[in-house]
PDB file of N, CA and C in Angstrom:
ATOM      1  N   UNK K   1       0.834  -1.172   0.000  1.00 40.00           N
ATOM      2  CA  UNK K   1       0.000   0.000   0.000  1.00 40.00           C
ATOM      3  C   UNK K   1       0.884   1.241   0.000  1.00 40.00           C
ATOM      4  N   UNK K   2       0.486   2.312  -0.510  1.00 48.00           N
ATOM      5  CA  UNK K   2       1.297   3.076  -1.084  1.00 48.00           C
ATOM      6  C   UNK K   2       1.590   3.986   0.181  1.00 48.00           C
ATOM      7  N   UNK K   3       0.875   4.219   0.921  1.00 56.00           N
ATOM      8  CA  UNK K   3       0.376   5.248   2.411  1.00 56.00           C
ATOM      9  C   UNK K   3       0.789   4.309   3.216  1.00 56.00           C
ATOM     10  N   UNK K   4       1.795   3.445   3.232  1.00 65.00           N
ATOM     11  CA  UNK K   4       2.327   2.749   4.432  1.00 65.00           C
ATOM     12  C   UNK K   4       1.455   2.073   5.459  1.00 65.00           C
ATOM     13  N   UNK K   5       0.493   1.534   5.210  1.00 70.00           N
ATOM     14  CA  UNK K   5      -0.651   0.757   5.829  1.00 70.00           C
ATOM     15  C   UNK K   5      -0.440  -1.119   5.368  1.00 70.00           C
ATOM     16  N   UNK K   6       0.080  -1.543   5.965  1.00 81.00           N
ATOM     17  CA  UNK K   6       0.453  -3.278   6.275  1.00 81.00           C
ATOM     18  C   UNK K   6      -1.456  -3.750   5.471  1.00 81.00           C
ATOM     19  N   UNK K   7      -0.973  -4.357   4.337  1.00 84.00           N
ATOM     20  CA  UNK K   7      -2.791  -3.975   4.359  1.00 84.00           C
ATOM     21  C   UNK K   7      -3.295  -5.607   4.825  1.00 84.00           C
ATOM     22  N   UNK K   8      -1.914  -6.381   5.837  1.00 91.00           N
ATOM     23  CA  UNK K   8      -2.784  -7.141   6.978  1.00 91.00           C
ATOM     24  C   UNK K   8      -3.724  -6.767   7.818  1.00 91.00           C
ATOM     25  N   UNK K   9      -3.854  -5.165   8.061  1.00 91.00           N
ATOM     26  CA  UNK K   9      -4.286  -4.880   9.279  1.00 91.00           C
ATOM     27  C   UNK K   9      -5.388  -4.509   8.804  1.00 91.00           C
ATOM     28  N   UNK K  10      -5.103  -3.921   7.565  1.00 93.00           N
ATOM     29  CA  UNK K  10      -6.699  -3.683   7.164  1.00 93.00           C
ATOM     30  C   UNK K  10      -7.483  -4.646   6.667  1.00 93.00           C
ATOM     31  N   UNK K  11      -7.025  -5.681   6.513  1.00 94.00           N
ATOM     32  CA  UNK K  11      -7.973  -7.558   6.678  1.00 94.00           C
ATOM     33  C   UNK K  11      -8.131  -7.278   8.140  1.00 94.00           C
ATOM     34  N   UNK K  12      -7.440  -7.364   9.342  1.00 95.00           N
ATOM     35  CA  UNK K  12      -7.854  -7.691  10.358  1.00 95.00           C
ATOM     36  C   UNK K  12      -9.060  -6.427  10.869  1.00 95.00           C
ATOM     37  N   UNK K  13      -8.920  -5.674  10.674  1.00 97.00           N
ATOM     38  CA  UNK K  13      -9.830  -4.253  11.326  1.00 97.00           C
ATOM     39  C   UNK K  13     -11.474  -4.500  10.505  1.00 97.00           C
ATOM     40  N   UNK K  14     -11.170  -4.908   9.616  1.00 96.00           N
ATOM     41  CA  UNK K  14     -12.453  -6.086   9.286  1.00 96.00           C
ATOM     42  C   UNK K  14     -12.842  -7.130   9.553  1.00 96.00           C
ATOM     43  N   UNK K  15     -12.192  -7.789  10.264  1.00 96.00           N
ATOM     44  CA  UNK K  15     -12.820  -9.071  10.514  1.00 96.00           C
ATOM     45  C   UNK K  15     -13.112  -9.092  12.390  1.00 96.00           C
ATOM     46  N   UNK K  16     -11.815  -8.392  13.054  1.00 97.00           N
ATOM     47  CA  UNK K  16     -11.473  -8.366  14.351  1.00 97.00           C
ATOM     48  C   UNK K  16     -12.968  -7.556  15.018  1.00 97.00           C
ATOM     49  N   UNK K  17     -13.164  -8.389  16.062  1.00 98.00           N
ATOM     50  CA  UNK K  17     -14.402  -7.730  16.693  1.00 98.00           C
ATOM     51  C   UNK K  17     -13.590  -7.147  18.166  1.00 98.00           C
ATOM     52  N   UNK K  18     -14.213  -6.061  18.353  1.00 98.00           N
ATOM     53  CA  UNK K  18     -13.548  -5.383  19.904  1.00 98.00           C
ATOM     54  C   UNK K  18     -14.364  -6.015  20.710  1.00 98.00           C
ATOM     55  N   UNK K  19     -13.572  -6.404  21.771  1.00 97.00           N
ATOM     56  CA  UNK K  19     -13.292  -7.669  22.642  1.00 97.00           C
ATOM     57  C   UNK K  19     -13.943  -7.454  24.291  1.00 97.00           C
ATOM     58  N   UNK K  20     -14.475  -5.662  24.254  1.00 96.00           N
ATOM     59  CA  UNK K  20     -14.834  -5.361  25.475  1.00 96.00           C
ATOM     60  C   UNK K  20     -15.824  -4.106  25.346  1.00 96.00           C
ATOM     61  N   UNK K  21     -16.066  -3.945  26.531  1.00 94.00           N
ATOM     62  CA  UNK K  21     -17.033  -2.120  26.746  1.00 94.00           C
ATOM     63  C   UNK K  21     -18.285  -2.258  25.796  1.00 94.00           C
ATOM     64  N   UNK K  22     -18.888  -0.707  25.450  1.00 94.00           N
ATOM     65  CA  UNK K  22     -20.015  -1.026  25.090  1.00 94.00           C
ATOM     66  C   UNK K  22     -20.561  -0.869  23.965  1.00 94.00           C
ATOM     67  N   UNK K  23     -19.107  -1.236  23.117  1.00 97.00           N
ATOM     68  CA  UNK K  23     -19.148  -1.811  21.297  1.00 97.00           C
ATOM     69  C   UNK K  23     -18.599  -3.197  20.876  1.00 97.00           C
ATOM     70  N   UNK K  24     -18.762  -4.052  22.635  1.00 98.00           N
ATOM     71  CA  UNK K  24     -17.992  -5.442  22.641  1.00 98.00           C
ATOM     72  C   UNK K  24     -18.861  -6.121  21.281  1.00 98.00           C
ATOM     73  N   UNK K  25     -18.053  -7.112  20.421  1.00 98.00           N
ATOM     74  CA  UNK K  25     -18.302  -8.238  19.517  1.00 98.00           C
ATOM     75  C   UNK K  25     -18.691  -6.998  18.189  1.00 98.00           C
ATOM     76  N   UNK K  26     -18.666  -5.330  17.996  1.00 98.00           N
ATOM     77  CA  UNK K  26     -18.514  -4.830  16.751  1.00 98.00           C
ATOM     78  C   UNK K  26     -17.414  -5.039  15.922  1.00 98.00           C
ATOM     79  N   UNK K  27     -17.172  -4.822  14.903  1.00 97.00           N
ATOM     80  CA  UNK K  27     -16.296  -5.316  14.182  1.00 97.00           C
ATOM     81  C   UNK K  27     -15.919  -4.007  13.997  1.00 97.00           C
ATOM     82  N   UNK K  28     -14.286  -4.135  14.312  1.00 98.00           N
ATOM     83  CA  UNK K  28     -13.446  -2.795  14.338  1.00 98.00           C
ATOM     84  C   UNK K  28     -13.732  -1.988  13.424  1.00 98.00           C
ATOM     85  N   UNK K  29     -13.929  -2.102  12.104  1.00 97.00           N
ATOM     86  CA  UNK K  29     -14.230  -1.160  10.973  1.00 97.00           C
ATOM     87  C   UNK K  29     -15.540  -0.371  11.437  1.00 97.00           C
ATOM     88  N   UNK K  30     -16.250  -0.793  11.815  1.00 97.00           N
ATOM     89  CA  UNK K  30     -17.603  -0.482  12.145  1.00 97.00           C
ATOM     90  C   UNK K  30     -17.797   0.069  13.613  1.00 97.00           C
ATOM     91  N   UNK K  31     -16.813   0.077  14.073  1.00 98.00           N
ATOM     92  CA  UNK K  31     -17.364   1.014  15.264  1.00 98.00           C
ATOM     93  C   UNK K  31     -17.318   2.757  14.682  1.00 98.00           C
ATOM     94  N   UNK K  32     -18.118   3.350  15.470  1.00 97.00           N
ATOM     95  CA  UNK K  32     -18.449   4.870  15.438  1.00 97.00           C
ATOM     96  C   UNK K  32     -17.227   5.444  15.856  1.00 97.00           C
ATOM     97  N   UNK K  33     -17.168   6.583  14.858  1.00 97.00           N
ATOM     98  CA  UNK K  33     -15.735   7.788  14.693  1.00 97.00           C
ATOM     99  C   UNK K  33     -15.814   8.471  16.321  1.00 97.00           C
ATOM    100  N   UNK K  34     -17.144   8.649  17.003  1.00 97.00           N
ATOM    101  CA  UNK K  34     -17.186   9.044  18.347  1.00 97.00           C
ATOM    102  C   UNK K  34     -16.590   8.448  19.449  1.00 97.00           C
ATOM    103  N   UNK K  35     -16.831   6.576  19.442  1.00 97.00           N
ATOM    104  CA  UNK K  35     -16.416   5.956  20.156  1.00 97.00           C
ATOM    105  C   UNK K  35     -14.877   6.097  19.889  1.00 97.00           C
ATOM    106  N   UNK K  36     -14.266   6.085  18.789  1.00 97.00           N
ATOM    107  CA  UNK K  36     -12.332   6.091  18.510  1.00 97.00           C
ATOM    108  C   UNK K  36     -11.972   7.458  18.608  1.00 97.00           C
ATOM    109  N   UNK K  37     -12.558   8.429  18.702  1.00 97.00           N
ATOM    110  CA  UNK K  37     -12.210   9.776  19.382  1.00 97.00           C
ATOM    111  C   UNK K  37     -12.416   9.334  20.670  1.00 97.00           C
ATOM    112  N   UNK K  38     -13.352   8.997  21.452  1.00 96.00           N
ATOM    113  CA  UNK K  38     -13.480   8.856  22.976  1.00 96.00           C
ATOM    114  C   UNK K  38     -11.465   8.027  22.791  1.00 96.00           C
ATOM    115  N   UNK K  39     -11.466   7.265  22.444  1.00 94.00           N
ATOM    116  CA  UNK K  39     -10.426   6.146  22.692  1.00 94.00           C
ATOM    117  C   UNK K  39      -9.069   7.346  22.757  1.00 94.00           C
ATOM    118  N   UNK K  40      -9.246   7.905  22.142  1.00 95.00           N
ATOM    119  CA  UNK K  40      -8.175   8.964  20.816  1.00 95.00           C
ATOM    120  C   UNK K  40      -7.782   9.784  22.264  1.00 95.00           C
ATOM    121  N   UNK K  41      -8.861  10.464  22.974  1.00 96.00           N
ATOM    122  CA  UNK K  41      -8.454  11.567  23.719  1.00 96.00           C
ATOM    123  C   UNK K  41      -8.147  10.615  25.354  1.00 96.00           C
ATOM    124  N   UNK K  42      -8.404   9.514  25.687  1.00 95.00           N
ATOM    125  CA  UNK K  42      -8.233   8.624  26.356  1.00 95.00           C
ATOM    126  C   UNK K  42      -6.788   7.899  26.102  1.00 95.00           C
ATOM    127  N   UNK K  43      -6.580   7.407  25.416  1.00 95.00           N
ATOM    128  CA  UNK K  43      -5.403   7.402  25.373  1.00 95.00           C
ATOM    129  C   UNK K  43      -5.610   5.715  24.339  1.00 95.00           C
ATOM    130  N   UNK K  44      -5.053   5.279  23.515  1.00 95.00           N
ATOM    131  CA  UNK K  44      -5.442   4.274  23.146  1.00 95.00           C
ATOM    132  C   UNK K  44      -4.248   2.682  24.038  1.00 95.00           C
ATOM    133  N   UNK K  45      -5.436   1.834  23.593  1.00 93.00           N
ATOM    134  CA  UNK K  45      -4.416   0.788  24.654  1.00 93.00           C
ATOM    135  C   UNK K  45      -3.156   0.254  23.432  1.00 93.00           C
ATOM    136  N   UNK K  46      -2.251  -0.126  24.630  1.00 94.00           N
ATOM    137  CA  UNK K  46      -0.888  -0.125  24.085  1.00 94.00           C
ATOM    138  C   UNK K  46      -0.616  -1.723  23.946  1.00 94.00           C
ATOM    139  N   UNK K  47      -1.335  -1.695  22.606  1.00 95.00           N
ATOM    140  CA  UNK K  47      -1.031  -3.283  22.215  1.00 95.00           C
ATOM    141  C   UNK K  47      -1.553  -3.486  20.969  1.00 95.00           C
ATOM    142  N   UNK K  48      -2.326  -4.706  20.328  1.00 95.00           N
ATOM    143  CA  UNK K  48      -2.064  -4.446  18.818  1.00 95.00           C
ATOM    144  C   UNK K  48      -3.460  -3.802  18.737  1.00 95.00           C
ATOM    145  N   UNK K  49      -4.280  -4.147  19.722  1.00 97.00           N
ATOM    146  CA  UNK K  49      -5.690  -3.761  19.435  1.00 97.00           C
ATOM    147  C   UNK K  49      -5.447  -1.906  19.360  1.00 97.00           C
ATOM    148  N   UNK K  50      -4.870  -1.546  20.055  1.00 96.00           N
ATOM    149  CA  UNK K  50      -4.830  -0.010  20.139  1.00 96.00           C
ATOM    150  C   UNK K  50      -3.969   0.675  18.667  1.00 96.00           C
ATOM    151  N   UNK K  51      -3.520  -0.448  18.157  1.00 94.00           N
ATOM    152  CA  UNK K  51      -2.494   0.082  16.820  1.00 94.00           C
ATOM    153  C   UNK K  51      -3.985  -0.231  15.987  1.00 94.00           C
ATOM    154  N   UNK K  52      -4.817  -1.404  15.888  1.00 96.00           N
ATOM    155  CA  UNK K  52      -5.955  -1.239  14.788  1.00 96.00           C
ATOM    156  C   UNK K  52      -7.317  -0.346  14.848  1.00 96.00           C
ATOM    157  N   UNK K  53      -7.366  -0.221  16.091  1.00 97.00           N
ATOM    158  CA  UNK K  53      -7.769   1.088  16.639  1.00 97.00           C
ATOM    159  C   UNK K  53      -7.901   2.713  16.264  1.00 97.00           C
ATOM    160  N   UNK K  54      -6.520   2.667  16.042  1.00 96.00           N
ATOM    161  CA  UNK K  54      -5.885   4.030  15.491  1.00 96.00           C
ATOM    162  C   UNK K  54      -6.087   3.964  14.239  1.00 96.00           C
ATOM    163  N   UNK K  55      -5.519   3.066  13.224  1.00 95.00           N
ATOM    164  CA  UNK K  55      -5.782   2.877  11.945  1.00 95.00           C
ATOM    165  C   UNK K  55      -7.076   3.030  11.467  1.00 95.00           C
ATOM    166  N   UNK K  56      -8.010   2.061  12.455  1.00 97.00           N
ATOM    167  CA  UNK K  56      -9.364   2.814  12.215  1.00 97.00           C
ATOM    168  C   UNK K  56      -9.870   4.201  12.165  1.00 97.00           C
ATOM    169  N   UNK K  57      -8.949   4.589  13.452  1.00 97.00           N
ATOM    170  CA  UNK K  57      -9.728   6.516  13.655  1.00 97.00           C
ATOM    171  C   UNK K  57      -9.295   6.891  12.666  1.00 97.00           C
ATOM    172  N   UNK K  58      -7.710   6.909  12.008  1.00 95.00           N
ATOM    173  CA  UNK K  58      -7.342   7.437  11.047  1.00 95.00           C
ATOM    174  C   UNK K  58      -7.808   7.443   9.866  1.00 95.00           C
ATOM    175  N   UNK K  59      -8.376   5.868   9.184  1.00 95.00           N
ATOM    176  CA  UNK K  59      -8.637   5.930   7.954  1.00 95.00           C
ATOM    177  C   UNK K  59     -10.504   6.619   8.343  1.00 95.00           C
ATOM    178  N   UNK K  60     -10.788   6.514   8.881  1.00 96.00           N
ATOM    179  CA  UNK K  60     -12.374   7.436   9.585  1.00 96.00           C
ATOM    180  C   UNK K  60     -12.175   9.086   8.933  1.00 96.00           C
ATOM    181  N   UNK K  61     -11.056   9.131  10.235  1.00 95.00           N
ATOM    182  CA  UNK K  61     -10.682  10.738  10.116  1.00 95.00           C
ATOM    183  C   UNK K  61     -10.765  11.494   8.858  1.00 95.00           C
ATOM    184  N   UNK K  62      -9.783  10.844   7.790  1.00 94.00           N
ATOM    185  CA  UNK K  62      -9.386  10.957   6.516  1.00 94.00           C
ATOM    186  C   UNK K  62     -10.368  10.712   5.053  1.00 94.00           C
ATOM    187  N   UNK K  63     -11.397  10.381   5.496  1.00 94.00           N
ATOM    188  CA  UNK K  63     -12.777   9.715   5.007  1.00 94.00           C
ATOM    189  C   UNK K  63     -12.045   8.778   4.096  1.00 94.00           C
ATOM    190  N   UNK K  64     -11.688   7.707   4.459  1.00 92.00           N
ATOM    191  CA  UNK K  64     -10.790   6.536   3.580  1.00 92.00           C
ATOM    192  C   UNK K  64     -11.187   5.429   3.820  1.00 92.00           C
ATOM    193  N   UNK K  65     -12.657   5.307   4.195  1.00 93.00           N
ATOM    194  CA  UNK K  65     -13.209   4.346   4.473  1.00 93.00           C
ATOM    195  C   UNK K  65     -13.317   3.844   3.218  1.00 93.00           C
ATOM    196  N   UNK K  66     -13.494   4.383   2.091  1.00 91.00           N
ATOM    197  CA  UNK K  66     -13.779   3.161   0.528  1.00 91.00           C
ATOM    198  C   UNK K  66     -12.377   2.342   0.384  1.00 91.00           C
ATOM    199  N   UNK K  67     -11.364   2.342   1.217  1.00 88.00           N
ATOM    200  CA  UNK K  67      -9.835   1.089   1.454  1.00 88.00           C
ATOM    201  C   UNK K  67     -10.517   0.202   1.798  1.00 88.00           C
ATOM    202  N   UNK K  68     -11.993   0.251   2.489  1.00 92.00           N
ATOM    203  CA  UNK K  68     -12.169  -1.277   3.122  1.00 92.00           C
ATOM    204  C   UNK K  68     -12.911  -1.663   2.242  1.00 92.00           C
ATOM    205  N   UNK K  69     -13.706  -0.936   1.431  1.00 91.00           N
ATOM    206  CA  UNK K  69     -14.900  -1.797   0.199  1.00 91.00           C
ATOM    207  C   UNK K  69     -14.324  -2.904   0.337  1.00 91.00           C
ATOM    208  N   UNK K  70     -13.138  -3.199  -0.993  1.00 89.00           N
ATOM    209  CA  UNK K  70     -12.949  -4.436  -1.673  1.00 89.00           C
ATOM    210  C   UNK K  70     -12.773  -5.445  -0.746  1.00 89.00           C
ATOM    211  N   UNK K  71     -11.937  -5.149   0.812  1.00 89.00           N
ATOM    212  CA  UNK K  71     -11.753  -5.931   1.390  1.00 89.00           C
ATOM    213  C   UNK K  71     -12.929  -6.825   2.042  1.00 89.00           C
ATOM    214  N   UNK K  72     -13.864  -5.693   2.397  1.00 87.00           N
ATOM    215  CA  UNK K  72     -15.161  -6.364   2.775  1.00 87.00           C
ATOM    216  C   UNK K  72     -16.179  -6.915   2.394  1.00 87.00           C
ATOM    217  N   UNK K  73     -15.891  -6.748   1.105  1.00 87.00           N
ATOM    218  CA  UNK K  73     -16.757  -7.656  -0.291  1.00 87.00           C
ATOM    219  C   UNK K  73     -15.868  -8.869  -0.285  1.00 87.00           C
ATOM    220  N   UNK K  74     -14.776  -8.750  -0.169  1.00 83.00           N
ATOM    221  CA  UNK K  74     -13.788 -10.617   0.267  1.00 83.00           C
ATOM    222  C   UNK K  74     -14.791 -11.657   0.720  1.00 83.00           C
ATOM    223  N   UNK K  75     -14.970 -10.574   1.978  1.00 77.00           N
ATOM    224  CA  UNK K  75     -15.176 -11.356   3.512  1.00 77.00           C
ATOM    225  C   UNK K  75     -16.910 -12.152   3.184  1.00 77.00           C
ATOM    226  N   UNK K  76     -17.398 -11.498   2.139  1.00 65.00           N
ATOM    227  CA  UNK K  76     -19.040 -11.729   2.227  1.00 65.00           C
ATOM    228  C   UNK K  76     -19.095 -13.496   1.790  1.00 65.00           C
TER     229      UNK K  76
END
């Protein structure tokens, strides 16, 4: 990927469901830009979930959500 994005992670941020709180079993792509700002100004957790996390807010932020189309037409 040309923007330095492992585009493993962007398979996993589609498939990976967050694991806790009160967007437990959403699928990372799909949680709300509100909830990854809450995370954002909180501090994100320091592990891989908090690196796909970020990638999420970011590609959100950036409105770059059409990177996940193709991937998520894979998954169907």
């Amino acid at each position: 990927m040309e923007w330095g994005v492992d585009p493993k992670i962007l398979q996993e941020i589609c498939e990976v469901k967050m694991p806790f709180g009160k967007y437990k079993n959403c699928i990372l792509a799909d949680l709300p830009i509100s909830y990854l700002e809450w995370f954002q100004r909180q501090g994100m957790p320091k592990n891989r979930l908090g690196m796909q996390l970020s990638t999420v807010y970011e590609i959100k932020l950036n409105g770059l959500t059409d990177l996940l189309r193709p991937i998520r037409q894979g998954l169907k």
